[in-house]
Coordinates of C-alpha atoms in Angstrom, one line a residue:
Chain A
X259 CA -38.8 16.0 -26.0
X260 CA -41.9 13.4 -26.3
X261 CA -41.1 10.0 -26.2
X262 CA -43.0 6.7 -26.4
X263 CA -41.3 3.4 -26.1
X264 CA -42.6 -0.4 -25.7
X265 CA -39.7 -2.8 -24.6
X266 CA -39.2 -6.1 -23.0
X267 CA -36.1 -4.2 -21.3
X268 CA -35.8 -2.4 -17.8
X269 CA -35.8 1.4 -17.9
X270 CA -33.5 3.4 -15.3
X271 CA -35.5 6.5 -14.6
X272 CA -32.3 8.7 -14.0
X273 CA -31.3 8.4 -17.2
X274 CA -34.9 8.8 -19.0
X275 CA -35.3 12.4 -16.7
X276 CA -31.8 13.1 -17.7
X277 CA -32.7 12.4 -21.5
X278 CA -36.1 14.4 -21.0
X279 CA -34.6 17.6 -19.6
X280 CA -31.6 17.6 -21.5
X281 CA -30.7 21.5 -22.8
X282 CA -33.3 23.2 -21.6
X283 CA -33.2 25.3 -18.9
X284 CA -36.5 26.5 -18.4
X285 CA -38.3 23.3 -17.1
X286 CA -39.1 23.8 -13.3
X287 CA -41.2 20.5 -12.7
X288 CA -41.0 17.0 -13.4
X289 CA -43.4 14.4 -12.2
X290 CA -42.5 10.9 -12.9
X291 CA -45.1 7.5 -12.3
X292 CA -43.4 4.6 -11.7
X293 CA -45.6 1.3 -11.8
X294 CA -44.3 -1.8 -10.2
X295 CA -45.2 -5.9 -10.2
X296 CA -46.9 -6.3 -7.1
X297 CA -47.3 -9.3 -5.0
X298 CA -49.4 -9.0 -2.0
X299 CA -50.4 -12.5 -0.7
X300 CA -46.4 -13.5 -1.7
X301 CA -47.9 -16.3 -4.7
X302 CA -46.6 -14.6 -7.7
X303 CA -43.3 -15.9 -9.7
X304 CA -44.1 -13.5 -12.4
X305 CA -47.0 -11.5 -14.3
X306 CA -46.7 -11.8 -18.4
X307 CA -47.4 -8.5 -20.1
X308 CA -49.1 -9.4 -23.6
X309 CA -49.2 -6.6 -25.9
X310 CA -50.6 -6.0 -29.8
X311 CA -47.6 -4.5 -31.1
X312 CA -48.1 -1.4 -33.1
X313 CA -51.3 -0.3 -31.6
X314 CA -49.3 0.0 -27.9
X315 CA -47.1 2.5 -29.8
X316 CA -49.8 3.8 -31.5
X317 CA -52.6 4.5 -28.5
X318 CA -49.6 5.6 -26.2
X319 CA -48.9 8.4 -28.6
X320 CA -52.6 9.4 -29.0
X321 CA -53.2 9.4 -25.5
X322 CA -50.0 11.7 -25.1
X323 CA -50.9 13.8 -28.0
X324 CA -54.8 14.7 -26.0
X325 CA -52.5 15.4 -22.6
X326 CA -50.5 17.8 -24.9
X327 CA -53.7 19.5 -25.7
X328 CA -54.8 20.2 -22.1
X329 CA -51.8 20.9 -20.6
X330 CA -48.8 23.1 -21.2
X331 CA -46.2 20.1 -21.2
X332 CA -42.2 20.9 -22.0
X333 CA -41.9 17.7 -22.5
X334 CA -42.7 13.9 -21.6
X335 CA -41.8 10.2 -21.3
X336 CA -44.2 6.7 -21.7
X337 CA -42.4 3.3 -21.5
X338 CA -44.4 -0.1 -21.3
X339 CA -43.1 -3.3 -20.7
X340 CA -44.0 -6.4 -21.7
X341 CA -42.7 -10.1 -21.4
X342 CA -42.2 -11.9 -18.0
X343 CA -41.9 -9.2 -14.9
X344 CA -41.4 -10.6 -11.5
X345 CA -42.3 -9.0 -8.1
X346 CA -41.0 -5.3 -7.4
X347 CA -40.0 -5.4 -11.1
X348 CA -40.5 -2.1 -13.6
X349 CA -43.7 -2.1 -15.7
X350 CA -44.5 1.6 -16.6
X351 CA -43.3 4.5 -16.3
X352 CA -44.6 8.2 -17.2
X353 CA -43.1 11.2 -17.1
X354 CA -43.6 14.6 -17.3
X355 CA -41.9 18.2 -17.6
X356 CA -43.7 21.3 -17.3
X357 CA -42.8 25.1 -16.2
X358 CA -44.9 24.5 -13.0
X359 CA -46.0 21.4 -11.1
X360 CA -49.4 21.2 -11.3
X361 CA -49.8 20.9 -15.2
X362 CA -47.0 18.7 -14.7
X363 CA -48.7 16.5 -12.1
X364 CA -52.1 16.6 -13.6
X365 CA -51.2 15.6 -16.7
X366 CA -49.2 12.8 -15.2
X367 CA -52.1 11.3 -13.9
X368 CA -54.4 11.6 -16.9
X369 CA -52.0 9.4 -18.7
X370 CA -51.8 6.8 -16.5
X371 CA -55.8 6.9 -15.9
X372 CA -56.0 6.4 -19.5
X373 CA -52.8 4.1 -20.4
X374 CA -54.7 1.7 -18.4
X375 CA -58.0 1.5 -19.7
X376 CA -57.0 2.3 -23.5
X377 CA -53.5 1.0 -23.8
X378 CA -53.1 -2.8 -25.5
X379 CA -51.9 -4.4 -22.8
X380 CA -52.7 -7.8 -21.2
X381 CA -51.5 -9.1 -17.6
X382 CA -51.3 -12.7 -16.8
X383 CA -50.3 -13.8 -13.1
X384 CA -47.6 -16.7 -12.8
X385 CA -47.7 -18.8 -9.8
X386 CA -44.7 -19.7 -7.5
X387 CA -46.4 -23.3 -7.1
X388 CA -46.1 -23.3 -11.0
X389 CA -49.6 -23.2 -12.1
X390 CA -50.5 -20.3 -14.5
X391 CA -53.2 -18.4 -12.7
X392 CA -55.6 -16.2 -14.0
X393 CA -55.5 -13.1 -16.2
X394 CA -55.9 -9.8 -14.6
X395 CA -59.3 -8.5 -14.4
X396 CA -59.7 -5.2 -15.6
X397 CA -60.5 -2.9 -12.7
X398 CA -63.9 -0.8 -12.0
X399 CA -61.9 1.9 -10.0
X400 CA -59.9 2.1 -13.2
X401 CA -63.2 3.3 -15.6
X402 CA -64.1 5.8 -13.0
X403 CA -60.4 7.2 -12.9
X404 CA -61.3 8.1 -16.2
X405 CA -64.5 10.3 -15.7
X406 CA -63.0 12.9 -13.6
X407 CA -61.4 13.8 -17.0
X408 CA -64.7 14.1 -19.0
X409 CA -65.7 17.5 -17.1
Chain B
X190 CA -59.4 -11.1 -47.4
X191 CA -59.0 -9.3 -43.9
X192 CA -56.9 -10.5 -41.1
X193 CA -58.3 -10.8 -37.3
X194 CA -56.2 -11.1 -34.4
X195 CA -57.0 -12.1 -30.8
X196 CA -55.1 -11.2 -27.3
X197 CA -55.3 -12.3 -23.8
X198 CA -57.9 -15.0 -23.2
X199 CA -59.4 -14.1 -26.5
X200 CA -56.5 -15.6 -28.1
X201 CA -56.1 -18.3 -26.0
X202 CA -60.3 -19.5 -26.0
X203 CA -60.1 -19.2 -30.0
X204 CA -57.1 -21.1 -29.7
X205 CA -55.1 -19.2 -32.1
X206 CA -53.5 -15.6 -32.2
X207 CA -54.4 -14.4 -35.9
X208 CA -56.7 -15.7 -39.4
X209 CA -56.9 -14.4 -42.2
X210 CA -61.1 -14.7 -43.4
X211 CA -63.6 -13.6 -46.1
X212 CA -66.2 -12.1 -45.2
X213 CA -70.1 -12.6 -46.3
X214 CA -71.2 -9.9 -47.6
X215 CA -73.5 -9.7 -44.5
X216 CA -71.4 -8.8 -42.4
X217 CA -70.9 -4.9 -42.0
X218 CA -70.2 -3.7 -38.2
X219 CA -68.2 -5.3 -35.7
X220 CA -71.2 -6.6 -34.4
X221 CA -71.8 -8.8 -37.6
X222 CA -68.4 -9.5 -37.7
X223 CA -69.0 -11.0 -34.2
X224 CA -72.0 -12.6 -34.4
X225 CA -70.7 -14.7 -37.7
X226 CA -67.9 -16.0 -36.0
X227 CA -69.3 -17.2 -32.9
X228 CA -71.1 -19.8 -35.9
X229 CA -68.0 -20.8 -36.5
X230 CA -67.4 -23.1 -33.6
X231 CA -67.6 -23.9 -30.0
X232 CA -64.1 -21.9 -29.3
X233 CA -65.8 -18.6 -30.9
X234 CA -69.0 -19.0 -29.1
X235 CA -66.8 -19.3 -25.9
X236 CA -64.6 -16.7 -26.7
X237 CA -67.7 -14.3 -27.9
X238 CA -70.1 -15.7 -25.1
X239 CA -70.2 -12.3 -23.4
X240 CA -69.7 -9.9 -26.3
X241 CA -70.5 -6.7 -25.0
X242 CA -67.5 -7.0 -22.9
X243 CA -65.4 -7.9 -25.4
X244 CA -63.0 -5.1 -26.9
X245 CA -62.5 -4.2 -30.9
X246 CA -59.9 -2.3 -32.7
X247 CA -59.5 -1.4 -36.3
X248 CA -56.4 -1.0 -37.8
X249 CA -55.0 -0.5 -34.4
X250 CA -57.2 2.1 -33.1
X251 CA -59.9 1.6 -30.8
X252 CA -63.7 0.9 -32.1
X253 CA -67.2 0.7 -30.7
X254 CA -69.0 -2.8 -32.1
X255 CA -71.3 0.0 -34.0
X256 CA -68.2 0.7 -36.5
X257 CA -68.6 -0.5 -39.9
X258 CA -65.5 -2.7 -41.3
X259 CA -65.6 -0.2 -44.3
X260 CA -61.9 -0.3 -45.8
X261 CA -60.4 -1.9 -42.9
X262 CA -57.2 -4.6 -43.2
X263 CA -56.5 -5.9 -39.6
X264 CA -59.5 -6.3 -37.0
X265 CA -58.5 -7.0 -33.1
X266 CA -60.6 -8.5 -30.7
X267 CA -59.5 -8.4 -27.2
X268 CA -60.3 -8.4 -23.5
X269 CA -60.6 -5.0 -21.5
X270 CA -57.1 -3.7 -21.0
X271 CA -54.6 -4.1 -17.5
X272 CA -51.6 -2.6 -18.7
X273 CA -50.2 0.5 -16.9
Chain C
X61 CA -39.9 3.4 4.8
X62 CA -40.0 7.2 5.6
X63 CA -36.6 9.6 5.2
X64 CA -36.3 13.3 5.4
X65 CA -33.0 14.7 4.2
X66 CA -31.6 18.6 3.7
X67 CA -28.3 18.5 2.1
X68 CA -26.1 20.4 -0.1
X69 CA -25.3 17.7 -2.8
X70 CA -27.3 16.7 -5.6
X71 CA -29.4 13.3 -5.4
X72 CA -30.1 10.4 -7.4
X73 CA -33.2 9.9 -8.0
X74 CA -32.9 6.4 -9.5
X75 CA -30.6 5.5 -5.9
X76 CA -33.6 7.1 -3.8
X77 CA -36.2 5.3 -5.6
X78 CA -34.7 1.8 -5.1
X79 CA -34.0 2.3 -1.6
X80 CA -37.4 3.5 -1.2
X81 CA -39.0 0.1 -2.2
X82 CA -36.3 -2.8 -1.4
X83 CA -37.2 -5.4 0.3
X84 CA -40.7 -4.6 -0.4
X85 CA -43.2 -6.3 -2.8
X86 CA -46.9 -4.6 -2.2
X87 CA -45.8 -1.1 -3.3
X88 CA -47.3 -1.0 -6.8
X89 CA -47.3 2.9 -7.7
X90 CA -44.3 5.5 -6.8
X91 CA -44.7 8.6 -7.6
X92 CA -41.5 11.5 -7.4
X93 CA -41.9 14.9 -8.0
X94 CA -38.4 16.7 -9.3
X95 CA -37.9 20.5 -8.7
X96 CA -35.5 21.9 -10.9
X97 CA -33.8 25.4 -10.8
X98 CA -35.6 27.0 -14.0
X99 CA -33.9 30.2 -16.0
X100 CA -36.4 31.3 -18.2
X101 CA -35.1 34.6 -19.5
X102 CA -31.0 33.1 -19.7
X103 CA -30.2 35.9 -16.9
X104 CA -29.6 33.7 -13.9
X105 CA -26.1 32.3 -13.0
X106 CA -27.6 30.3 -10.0
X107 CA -30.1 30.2 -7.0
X108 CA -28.9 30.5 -3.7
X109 CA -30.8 28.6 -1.5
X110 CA -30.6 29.8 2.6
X111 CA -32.6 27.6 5.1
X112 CA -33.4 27.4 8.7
X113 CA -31.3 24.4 9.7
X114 CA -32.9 22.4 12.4
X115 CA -36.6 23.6 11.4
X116 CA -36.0 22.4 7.9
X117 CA -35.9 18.7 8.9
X118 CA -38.4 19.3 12.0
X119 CA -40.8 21.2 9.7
X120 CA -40.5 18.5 6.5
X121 CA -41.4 15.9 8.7
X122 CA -44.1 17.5 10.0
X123 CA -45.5 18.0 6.5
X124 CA -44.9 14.1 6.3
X125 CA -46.4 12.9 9.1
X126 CA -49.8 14.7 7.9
X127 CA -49.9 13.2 4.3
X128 CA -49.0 10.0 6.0
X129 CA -51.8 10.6 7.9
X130 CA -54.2 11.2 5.2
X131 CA -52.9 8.7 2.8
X132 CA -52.0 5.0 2.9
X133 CA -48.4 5.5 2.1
X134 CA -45.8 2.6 2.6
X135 CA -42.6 4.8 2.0
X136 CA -41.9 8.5 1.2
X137 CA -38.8 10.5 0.3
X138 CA -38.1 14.3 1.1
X139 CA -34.9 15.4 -0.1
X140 CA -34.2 19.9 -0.4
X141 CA -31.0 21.0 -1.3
X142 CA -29.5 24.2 -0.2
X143 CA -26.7 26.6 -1.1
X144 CA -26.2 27.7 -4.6
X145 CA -27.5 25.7 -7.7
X146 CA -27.4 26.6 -11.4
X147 CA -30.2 26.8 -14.1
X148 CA -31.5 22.5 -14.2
X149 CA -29.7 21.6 -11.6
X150 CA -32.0 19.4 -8.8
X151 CA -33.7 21.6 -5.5
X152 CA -36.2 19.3 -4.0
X153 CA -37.3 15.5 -4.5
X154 CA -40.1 14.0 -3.5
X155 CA -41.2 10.6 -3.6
X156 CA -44.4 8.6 -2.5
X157 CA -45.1 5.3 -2.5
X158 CA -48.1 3.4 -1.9
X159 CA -50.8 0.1 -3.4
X160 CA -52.0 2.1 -5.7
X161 CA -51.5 5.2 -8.0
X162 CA -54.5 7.9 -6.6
X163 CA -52.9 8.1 -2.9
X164 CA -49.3 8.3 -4.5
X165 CA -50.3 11.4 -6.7
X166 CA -52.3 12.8 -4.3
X167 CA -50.0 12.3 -1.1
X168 CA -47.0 13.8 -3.5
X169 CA -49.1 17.0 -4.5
X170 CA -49.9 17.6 -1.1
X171 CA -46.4 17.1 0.2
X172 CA -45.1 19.5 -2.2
X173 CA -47.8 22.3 -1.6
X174 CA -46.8 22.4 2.0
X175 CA -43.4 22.2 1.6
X176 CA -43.2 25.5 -0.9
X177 CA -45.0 27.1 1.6
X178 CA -43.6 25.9 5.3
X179 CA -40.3 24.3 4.9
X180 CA -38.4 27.3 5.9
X181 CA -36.1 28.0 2.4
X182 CA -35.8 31.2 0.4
X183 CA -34.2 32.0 -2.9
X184 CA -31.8 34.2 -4.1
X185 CA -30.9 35.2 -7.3
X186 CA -27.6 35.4 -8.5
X187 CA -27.3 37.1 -11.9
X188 CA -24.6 35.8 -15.0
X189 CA -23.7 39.8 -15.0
X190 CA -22.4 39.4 -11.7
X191 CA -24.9 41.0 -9.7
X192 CA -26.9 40.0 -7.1
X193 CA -30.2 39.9 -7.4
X194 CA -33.9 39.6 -5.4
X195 CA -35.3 37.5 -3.2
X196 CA -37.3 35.6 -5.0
X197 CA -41.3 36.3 -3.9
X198 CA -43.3 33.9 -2.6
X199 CA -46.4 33.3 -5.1
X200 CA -49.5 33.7 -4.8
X201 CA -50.4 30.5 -6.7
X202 CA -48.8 28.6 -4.1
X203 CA -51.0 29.5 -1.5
X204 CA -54.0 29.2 -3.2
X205 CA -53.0 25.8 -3.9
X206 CA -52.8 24.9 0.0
X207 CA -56.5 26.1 0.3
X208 CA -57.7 22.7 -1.8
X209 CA -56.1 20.6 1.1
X210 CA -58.6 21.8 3.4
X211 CA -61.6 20.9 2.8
Chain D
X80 CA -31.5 36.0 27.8
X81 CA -34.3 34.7 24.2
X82 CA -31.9 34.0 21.3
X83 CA -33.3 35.5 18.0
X84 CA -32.5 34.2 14.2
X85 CA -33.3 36.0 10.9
X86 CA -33.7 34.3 8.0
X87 CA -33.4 35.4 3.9
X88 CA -34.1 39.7 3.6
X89 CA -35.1 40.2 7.2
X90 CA -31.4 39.0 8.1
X91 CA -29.9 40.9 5.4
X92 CA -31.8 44.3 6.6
X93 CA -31.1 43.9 10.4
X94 CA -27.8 43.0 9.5
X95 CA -27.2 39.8 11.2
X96 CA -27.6 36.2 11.6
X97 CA -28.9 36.6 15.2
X98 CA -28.6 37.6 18.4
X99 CA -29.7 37.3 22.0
X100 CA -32.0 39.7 23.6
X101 CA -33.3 39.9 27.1
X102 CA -36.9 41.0 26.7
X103 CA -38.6 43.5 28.8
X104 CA -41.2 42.3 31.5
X105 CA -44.3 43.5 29.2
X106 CA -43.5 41.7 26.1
X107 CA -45.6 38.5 25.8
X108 CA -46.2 37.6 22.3
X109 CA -44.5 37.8 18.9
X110 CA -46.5 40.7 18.3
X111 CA -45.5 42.7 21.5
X112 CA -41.7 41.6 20.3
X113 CA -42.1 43.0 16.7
X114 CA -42.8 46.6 18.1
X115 CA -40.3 46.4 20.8
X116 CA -37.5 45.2 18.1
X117 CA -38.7 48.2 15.7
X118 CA -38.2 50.8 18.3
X119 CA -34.6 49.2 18.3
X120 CA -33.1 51.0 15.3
X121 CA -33.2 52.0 11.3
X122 CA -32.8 48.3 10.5
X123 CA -34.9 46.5 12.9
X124 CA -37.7 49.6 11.5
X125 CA -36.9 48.3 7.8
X126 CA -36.9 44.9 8.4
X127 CA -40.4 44.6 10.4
X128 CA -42.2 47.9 8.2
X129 CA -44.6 45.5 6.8
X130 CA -44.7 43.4 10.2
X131 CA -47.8 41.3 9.2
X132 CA -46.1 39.6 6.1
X133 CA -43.0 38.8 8.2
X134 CA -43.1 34.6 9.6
X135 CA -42.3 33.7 12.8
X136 CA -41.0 30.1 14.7
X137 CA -40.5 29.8 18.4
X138 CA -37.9 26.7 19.1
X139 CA -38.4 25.3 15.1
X140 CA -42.3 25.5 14.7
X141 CA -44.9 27.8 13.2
X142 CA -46.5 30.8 15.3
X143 CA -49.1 33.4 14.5
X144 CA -47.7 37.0 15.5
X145 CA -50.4 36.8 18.9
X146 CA -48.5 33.4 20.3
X147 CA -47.5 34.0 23.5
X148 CA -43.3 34.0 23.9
X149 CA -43.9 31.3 27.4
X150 CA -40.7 29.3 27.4
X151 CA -39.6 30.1 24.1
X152 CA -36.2 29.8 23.8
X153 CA -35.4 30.4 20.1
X154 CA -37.5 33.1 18.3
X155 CA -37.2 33.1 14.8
X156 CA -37.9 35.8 12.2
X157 CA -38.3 35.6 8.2
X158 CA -39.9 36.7 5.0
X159 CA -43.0 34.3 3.4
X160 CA -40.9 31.2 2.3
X161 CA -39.3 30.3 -0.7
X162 CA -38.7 26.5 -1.4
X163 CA -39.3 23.3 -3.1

């Protein structure tokens, strides 16, 4: 089963790698990527996830349909957040079923390399001293996940 | 008539999150289209004042500022991406 | 925080996850690899897994205190199940946890190379005609996938 | 008196879980053990006939078949492994 889902909601990841490997008895690997709200220097109340609805959906399944072509996937999971999430809270997860674990691993990683950089989604930090801070700059180590993949 | 919308800072330096414009006949790529609206007032010129960074979709799939707006219905402008 | 567990009961990977982070608000990427018990041709009425008690643990944290030594981790999660276990049922979780995505992958790929080949399991078929069947062989694949650890 | 444990199909052709031995002055490594066990019987012959794929622990770690037996209180025995 392929699934892509954009919710304000929490996702329990039991229940999504229950869903995922539901009646089939022939997947021997599942890698799942969970991405959390971090808060390092202990400032943040919250970071707002702004999305352009539609094209989340939309880019998510692309970017699932290209792993699909490189990789021998039984199945596979992408949720995205969005809305207020605070510290240690759920933002993303990916997941992935394969016969073996490295197509399963591999093409766990290629989808979060590229959810990053091509999905439409925007992170703004909330302060704990109530000032809005600043949006999230894009990262440079997040570009050059993405060339490893252009081989 | 086709309809822009703007994310993220874009949004918020524009000041609003969608318009509905007609375009000059001029304007063919995302580049016009971006050039022609930073005319438009001090907000686009802030919002567009480093262009090359900013990020365009067409009808929700990504574009190069290259792309001619041939046929398209809903153009987003945006910064790069942090989701994930 | 670090936990190394060989049991005979199934696990939650949902309950092993949270515990893995609480408490904890820099851990922005987790990453669990699921092994399941896979029946491709619909002959198999379960794997019986034997283990070395004693080495099991000693040898699974051994594999642990190398990737933790290689990789930033700031928590990590080794679970293998013995005894007998039918077609998608759960044999071995792993979970790593760390800042950022590349060491969790990377740490979890390696942890799971080593394990196939050192933790000190073995696998027995148990065929839905009654009989008993092989051993099942170690592959090939798995140790040519130990040979990218060491360069 | 060296306790030894078999493991998976080297158990199930020696025909036991383990056993304790009490090894003769000129056996000094895994290796020297091997051939002194297959000289044994049928089933220690079986279980070691292709010696070099056959894994070895002393007290719960690792060894290569030319690790001396020093100290070694526990010497296990078992076929490449199987898990994860």
């Amino acid at each position: 089963m392929f699934t892509v889902r954009v919710q304000a909601g929490d996702f329990d990841i039991a229940i999504e790698q229950a869903n995922l490997v539901a009646g089939s008895n022939d997947i021997g690997a599942i890698v799942a990527f969970t991405g959390l709200c971090r808060d390092e220097a202990n400032t943040l109340a919250s970071l707002e996830l702004e999305h352009y609805p539609g094209m989340a959906e939309e880019e998510m399944g692309r970017v699932l349909a290209e792993a699909r072509n490189r990789w021998p996937l039984d199945g596979a999971t992408l949720i995205h957040r969005y809305g207020k999430i605070e510290p240690g809270g759920n933002i993303v997860l990916v997941i992935t079923a394969s016969r073996h674990r490295t197509a399963a691993f591999a093409a766990a990683e290629f989808l979060m390399d590229y959810l990053k950089s091509r999905a439409p989604f925007w992170k703004k930090e909330h302060r704990i001293d109530g000032t809005s801070g600043a949006w999230v700059d894009a990262k440079e180590a997040d570009d050059r996940a993405l060339e490893r993949w252009k081989s | 008539m086709i309809r822009l919308v703007y994310f993220a800072w874009v949004r918020e330096r524009i000041g609003k999150p969608e318009e509905s414009v007609t375009l000059p006949a001029h304007v063919l790529s995302v580049a016009d289209l971006i050039a022609w609206l930073k005319e438009r007032g001090e907000e686009y010129a802030y919002a567009f004042e480093n262009a090359p960074l900013i990020r365009t979709a067409i009808d929700k799939a990504h574009v190069k500022h290259d792309a001619p707006l041939t046929g398209a219905r809903e153009i987003a402008f945006f910064p790069p991406m942090t989701g994930g």
